[in-house]
Structure formats: structure tokens, C-alpha cells
Short mmCIF file of C-alpha atoms in Angstrom, two decimals:
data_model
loop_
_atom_site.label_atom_id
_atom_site.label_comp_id
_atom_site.label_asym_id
_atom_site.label_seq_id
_atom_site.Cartn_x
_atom_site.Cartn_y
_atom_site.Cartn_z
CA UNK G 1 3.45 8.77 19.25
CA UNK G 2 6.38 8.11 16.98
CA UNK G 3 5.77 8.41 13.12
CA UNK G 4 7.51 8.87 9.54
CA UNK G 5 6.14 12.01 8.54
CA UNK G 6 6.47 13.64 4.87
CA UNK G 7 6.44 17.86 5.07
CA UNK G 8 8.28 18.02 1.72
CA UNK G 9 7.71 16.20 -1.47
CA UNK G 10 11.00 14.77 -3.27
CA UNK G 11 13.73 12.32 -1.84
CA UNK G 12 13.49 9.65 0.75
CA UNK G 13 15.45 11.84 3.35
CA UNK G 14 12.30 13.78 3.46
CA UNK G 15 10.76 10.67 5.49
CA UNK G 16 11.20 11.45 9.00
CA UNK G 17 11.15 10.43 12.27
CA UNK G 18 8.79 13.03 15.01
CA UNK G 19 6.91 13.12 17.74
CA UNK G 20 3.24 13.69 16.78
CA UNK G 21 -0.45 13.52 18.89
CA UNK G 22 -1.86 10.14 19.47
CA UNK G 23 -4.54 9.83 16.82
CA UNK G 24 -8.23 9.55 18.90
CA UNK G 25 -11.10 7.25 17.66
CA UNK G 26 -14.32 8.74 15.91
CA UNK G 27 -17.59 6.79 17.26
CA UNK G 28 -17.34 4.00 14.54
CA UNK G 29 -13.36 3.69 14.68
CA UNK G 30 -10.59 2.32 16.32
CA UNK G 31 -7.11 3.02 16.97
CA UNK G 32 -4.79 0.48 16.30
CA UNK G 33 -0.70 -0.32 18.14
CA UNK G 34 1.19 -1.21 14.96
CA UNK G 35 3.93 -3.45 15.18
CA UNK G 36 4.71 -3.50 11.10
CA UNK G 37 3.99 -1.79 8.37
CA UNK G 38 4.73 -2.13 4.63
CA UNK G 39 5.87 -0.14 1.61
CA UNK G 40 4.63 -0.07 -1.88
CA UNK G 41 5.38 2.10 -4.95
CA UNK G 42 2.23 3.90 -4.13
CA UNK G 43 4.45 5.46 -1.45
CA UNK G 44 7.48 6.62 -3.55
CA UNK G 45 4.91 7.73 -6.22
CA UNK G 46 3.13 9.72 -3.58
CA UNK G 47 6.69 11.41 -1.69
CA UNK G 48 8.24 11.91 -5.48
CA UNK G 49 5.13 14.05 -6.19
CA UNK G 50 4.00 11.88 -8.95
CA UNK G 51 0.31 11.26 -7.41
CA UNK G 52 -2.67 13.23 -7.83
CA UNK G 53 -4.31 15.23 -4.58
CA UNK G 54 -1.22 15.34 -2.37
CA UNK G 55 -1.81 17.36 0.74
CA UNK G 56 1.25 17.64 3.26
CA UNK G 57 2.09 17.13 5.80
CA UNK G 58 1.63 13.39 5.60
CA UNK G 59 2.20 10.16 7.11
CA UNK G 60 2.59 7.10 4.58
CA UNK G 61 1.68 3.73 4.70
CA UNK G 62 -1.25 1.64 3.29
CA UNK G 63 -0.25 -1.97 5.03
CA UNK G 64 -0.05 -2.28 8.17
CA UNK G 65 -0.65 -5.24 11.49
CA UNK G 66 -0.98 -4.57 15.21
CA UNK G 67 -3.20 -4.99 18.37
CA UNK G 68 -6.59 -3.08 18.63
CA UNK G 69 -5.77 -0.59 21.66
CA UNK G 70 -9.09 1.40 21.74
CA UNK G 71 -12.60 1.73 20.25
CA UNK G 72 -15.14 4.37 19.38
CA UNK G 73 -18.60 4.90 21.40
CA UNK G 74 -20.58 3.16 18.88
CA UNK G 75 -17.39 0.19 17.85
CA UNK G 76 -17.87 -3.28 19.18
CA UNK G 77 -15.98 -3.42 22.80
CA UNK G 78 -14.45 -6.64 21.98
CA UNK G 79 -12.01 -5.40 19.44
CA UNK G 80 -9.64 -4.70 21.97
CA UNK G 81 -6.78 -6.60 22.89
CA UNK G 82 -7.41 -8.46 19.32
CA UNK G 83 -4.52 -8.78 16.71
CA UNK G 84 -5.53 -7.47 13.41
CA UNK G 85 -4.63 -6.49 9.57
CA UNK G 86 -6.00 -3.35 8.10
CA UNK G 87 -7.69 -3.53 5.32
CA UNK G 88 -6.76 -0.27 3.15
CA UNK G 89 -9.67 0.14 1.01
CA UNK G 90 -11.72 3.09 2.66
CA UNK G 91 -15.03 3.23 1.44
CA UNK G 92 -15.40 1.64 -1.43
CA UNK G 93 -19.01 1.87 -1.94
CA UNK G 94 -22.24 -0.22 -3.08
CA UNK G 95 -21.13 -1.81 -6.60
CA UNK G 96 -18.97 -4.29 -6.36
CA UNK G 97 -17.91 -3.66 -9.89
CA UNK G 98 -15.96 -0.40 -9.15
CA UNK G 99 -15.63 1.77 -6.51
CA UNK G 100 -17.53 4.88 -5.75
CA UNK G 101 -17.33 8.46 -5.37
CA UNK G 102 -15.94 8.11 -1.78
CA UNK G 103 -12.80 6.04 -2.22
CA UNK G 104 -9.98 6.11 -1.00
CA UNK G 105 -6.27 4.37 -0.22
CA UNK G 106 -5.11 4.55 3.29
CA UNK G 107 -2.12 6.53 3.51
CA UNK G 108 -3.23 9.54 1.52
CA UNK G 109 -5.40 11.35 2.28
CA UNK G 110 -5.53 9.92 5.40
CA UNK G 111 -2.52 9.42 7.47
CA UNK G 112 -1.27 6.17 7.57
CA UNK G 113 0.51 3.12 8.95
CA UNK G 114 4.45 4.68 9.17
CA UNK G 115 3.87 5.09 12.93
CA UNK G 116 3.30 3.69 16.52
CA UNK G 117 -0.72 4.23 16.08
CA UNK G 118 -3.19 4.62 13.41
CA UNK G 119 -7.32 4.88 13.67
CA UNK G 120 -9.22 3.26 11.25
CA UNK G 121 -12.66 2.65 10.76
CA UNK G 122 -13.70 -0.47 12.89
CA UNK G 123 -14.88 -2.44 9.71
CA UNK G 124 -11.44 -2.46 8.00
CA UNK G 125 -9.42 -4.47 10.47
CA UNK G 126 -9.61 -7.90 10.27
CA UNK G 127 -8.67 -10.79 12.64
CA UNK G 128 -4.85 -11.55 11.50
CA UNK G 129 -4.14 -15.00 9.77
CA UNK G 130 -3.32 -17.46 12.19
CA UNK G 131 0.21 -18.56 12.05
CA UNK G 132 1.70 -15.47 10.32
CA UNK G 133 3.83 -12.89 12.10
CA UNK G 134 2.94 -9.54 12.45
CA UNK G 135 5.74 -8.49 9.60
CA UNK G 136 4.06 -11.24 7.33
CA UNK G 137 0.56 -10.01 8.21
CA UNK G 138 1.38 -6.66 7.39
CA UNK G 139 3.07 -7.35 3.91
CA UNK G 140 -0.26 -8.61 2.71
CA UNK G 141 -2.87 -6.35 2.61
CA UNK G 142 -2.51 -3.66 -0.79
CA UNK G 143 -0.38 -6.07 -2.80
CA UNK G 144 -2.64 -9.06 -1.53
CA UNK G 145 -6.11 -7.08 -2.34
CA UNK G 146 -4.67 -6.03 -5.83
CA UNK G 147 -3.42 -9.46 -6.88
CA UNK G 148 -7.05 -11.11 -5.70
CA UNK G 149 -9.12 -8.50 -7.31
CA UNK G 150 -6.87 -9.23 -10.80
CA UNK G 151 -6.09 -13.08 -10.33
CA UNK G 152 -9.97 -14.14 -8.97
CA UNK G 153 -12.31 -11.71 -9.75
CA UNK G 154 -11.50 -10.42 -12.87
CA UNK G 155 -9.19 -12.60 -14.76
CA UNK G 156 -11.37 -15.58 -13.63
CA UNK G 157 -8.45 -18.07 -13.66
CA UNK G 158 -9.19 -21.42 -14.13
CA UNK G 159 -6.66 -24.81 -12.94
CA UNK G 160 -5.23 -26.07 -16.18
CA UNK G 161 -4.44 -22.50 -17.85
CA UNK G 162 -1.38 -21.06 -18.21
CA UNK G 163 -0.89 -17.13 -16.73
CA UNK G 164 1.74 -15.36 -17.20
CA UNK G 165 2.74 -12.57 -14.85
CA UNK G 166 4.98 -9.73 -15.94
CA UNK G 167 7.59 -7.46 -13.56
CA UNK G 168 8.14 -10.61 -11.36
CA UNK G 169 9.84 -9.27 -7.93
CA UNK G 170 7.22 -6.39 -6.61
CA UNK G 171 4.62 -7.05 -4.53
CA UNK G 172 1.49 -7.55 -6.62
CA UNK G 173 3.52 -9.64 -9.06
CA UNK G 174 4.71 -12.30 -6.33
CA UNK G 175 0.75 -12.56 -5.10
CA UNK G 176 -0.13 -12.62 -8.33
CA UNK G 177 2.48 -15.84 -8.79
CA UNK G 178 0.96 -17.60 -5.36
CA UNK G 179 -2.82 -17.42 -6.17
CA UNK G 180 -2.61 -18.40 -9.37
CA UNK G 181 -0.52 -21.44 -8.62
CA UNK G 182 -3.18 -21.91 -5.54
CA UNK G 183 -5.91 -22.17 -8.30
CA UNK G 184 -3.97 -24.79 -10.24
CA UNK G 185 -2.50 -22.86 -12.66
CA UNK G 186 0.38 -23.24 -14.86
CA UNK G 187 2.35 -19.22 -14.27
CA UNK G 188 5.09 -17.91 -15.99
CA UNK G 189 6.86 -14.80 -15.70
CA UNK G 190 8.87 -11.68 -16.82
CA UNK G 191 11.84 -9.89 -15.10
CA UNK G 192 14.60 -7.83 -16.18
CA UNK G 193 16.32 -9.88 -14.08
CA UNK G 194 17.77 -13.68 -14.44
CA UNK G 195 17.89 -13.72 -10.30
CA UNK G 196 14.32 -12.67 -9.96
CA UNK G 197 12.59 -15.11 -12.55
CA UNK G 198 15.36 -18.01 -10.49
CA UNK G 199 13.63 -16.77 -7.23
CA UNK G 200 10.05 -17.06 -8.70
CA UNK G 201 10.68 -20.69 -10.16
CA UNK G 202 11.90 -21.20 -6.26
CA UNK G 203 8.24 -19.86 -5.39
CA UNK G 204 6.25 -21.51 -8.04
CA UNK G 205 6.56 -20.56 -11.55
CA UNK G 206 6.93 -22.95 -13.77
CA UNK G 207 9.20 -20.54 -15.94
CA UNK G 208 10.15 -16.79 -17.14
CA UNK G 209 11.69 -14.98 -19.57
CA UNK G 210 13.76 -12.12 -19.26
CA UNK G 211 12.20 -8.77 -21.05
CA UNK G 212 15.70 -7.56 -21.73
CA UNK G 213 15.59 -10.30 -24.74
CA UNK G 214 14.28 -8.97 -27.89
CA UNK G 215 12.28 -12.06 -28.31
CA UNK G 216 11.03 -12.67 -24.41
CA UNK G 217 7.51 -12.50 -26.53
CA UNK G 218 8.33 -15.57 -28.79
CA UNK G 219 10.13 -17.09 -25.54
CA UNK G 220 6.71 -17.04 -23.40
CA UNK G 221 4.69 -18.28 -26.25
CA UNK G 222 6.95 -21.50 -26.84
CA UNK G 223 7.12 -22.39 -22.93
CA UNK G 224 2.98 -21.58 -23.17
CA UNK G 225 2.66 -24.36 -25.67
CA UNK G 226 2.75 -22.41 -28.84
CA UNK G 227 -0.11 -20.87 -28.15
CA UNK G 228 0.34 -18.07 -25.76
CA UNK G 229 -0.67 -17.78 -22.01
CA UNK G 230 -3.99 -18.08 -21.13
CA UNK G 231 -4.22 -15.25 -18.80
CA UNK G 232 -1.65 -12.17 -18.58
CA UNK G 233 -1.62 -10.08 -14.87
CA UNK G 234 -0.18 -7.03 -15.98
CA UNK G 235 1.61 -3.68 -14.78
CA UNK G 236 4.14 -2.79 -16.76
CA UNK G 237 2.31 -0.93 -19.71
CA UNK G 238 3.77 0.46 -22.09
CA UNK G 239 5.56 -1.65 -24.74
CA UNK G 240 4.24 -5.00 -22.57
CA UNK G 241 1.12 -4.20 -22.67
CA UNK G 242 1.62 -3.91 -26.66
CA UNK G 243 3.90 -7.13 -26.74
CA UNK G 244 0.85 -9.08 -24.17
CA UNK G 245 -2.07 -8.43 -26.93
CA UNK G 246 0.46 -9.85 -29.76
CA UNK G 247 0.95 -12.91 -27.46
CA UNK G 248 -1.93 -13.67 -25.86
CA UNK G 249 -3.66 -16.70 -26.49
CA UNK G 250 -6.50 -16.02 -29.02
CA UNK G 251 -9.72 -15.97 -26.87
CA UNK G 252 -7.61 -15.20 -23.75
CA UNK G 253 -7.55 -12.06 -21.14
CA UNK G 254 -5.71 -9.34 -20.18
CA UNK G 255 -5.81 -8.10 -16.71
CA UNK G 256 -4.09 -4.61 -16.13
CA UNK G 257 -3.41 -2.80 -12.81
CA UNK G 258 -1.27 -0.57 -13.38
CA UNK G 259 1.50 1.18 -16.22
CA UNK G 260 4.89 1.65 -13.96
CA UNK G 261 6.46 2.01 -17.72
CA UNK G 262 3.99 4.64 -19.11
CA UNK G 263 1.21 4.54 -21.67
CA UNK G 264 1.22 2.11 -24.30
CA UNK G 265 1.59 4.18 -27.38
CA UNK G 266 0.57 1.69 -30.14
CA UNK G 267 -2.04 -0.64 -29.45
CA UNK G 268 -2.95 -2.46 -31.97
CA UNK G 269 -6.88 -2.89 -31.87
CA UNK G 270 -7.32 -5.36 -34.86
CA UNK G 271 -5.55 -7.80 -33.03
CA UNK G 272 -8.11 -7.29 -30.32
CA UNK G 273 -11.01 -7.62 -31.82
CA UNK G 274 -9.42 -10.70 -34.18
CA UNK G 275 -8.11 -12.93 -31.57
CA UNK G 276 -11.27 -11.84 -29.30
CA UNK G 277 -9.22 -11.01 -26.09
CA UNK G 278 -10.63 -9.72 -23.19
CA UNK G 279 -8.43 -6.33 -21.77
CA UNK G 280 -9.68 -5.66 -18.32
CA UNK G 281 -8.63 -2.74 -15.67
CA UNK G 282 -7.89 -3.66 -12.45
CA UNK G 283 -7.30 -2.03 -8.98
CA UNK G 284 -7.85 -2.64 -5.03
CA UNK G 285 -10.51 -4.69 -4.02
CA UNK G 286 -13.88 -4.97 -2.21
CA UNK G 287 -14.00 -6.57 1.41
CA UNK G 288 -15.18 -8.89 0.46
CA UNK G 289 -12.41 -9.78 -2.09
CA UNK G 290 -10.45 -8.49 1.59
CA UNK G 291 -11.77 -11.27 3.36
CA UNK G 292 -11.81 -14.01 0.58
CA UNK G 293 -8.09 -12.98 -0.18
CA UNK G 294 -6.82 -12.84 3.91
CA UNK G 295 -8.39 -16.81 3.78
CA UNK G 296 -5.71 -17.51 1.69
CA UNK G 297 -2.97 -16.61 3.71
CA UNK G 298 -4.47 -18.29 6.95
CA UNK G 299 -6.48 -21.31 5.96
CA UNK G 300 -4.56 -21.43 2.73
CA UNK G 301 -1.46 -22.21 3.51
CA UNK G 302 -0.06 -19.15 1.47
CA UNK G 303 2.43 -16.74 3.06
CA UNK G 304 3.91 -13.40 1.75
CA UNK G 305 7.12 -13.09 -0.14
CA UNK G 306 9.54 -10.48 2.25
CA UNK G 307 12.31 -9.09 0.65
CA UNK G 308 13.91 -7.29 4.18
CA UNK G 309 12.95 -5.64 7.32
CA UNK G 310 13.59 -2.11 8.09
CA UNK G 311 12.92 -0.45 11.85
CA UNK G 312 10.65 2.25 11.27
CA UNK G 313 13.30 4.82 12.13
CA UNK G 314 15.22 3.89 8.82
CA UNK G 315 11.80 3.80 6.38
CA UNK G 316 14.41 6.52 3.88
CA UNK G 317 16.40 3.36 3.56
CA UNK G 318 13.44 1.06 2.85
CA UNK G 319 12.13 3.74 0.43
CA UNK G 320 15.71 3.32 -1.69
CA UNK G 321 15.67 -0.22 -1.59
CA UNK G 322 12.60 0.29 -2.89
CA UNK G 323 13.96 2.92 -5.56
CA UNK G 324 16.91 0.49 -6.11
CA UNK G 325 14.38 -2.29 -8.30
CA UNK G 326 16.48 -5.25 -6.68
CA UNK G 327 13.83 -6.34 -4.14
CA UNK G 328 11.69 -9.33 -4.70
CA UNK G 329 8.35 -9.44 -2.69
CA UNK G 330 7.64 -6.93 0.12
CA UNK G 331 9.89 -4.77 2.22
CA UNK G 332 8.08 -3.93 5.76
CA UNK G 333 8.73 -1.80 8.46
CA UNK G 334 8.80 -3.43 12.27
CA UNK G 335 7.18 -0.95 14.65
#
């Protein structure tokens, strides 16, 4: 088979294109004919070097849609033929409240869905939304299982509130937008950028301020009624996740899920414990989040934000558009 394969960690011209052995299912797996995959930051992190137990060489990917071509002794028959999504949480374990000693992302360590096959275990792929294409299918699954996990489970958003969403334009973020507005929320966002928060009001949000302002804080506390945002879905870190515990409605919660800007350096605790806020991590998802969150995007209604479509030949040049912070939504690789 054909597949993007990283031997050596550093720039996106690293990603590239060979001619590697057909993976072969275990007993309780299948293999999987991809016809898209998707990128997300986990990816750049993980060919830059910046992620922890690399092993190379390596084939990226955590997202990924295609037909079930062949099953494992003990796999049910019928899988084949059938059009599925992957679901990228490996083993996540018995507690539903985080995952266990097991875990792990598809796409490192095990090879993943930048190629023509990939075998999975048969519990992680999932009939495919009915009415989405197999690009839309595949932009869904990490960003999709992140922004449910933060949104739904944790968060606990309620119609009426008011959420705010920061770093509007990645993947997680523009989930993050849809399901919240799908609960009946009232969302705002943050961007660097006056063209992304436009684009998100296009999708949804009822409004945005740009972080570039030295008083975006005040600016999403006035369009929050004064009061602050109910809810704040978070990734950023760093100074936002300072500047969301000085705006955050007193009583309200923080959801975090990531820190693309680093550590927060000065977080000021008596404001936590004097407003009351909740701060709560964040990451992945169980299946059954999986399943709740894939409901969405059938019986929902809901579809992904795509920002382009690469062939999988050129995934170096989806990786810089990736690199170049101008995307809003997903950029996925057809197969």
C-alpha cells in the first residue's frame, strides 16, 4: 500500500510518500480502505519532535473514514463491505472518568490513517453518519471526541448560558462552537484574527473578540452581559487561561484541553476559590462519548467545518497550511 511515512523528525518535507506492506488483521481487528484522512496539531507536534514517546519510523494520522475490507478470526463477518469512521481512542479503559494505563492516540504509537489501509481494532470503527462524505466523516473524529468530552461531559453546558470558546479556527474550537450552539447556548469567541471570529459568527457565534486587543477580556465580559461567560472551552493556556479565571462568571467553569501557548505562569488562586469557579482538564473521550458525539453529526444535523482538501501525496503541504495558523476548521487528506 501507499502511505505518508515519517523516518526523520523535523519539517513537513520529512512526510513522504512509499510503498509499504499491507497491514494484516489480528483476531479481534480489522483492516480498513481509507478514502480520507485528517490532520491535527497532534501531528505537527509529533513530526516537530515536540511529543513524548516518539518511535520512528511512523505513519501519522488519528482521523480517518473508509470501507471495512477485511476482518480478524474472532471480528464479526459483517463488517465488511460497511462504510465506517475510526474512532481514535485505543483502549481507554474501565473508568469513565479518565483513561487508564493502556491508552493510547491512534497515530503514535501505532501507525495511522496517512495511507491506503489501516487495521484497527474491530470495536473502534463505527457505522459513518448518514449523509456526510467520506472527507466530512473523516474530519470528525479527534477534534469531534475532544470538543464532546469538554462541551457535554465535563463543562455540563446548559441552553440559556453563555460559553465562550477561545482560538476560534482549529478543529476542537469550531466543534466546540457547533455543540454548544446545538445545546442552546449563547457562544462567543476569541481569534487573533477579525476573518476567523467573521467566519464563526457565519457558523454560529453570536460574537468574538479579537485577543490581539488589550482589553478582548473587558470586550467578552460586556457582550456576556456584564457578567462574564458562563462556560469557557479552553486551549490556549498561558496568559488566557490567566485572563479566563479573571473573567469568568463567578460560579462558572473552566474547561481546559490543552496549552498550544505554554504554561500559565501566574494563576491567580484567590480568584478561584472567591468567585468559586470550577477549572477542569479535559482530553479525548470514551466510546461512549464516541458514539453520543458521531449522533450529532448524523441524526443531528451537525456537519464538520473543512478548511481544504489535500491528496494524500501532498500531506507536507497540508502540514504547512497547518503550520501557516490561517485555516479555520479541518484540513483532510482524500485517499
Amino acid at each position: 500500500m501507499k502511505a505518508i511515512v515519517l523516518r526523520q523528525l523535523g519539517e513537513a518535507e520529512n512526510l513522504r510518500l512509499e510503498e509499504v506492506p499491507d497491514p494484516q488483521p489480528g483476531p479481534q481487528e480489522v483492516v480498513v480502505r481509507l478514502k480520507a484522512a485528517a490532520l491535527n496539531h497532534r501531528d505537527v507536534w509529533i513530526r516537530r519532535g515536540l511529543y513524548a514517546g516518539i518511535k520512528l519510523p511512523i505513519i501519522l494520522g488519528s482521523d480517518g473514514a473508509g470501507e471495512v475490507i477485511a476482518v480478524g478470526a474472532d471480528a464479526d463477518q459483517s463488517l465488511v463491505g460497511r462504510a465506517v469512521v475510526i474512532n481514535p481512542s485505543l483502549d481507554w479503559g474501565p473508568d469513565d472518568r479518565v483513561f487508564g494505563p493502556n491508552y493510547r492516540i491512534l497515530g503514535l504509537p501505532d501507525d495511522g490513517a496517512y495511507a491506503e489501509l489501516i487495521k484497527v481494532p474491530a470495536g473502534n470503527v463505527y457505522p459513518m453518519p448518514a449523509g456526510l462524505s467520506f472527507e466530512e466523516a473523516a474530519a470528525i473524529p479527534l477534534a469531534g471526541l475532544t470538543a464532546y468530552r469538554a462541551v457535554v461531559t465535563r463543562a455540563r453546558v446548559q441552553a440559556g448560558e453563555t460559553v465562550l470558546v477561545t482560538g476560534i479556527g482549529g478543529g476542537v474550537s469550531s466543534f466546540a462552537l457547533q455543540i454548544a450552539k446545538h445545546l442552546g447556548a449563547r457562544v462567543l469567541v476569541t481569534s487573533g484574527s477579525d476573518a476567523k471570529i467573521a467566519r464563526a459568527r457565519e457558523i454560529g457565534a453570536d460574537g468574538g473578540a479579537n485577543y490581539r486587543a488589550q482589553d478582548w477580556g473587558k470586550q467578552i465580559v460586556a457582550l456576556a452581559d456584564g457578567k462574564g461567560p458562563d462556560v469557557i472551552i479552553d486551549s490556549a493556556g498561558g496568559e488566557t487561561f490567566e485572563k479566563a479565571i479573571e473573567i469568568v462568571k463567578p460560579g462558572g467553569r473552566i474547561v481546559t484541553y490543552g496549552a498550544t501557548t505554554g504554561a500559565a505562569k501566574q494563576i491567580e488562586v484567590r480568584r478561584i476559590f472567591w468567585k468559586q469557579i470550577n477549572v477542569l482538564g479535559s482530553t479525548m473521550g470514551t466510546s461512549q462519548e464516541f458514539e453520543a458525539m458521531l449522533k450529532l453529526y448524523g441524526d443531528g444535523g451537525l456537519r464538520p467545518v473543512i478548511d481544504r482538501v489535500f491528496p494524500l501525496e501532498e500531506a507536507a503541504a497540508a502540514h504547512r497550511r497547518m503550520e501557516e495558523a490561517e485555516q479555520f476548521g479541518k484540513i483532510v487528506l482524500r485517499i
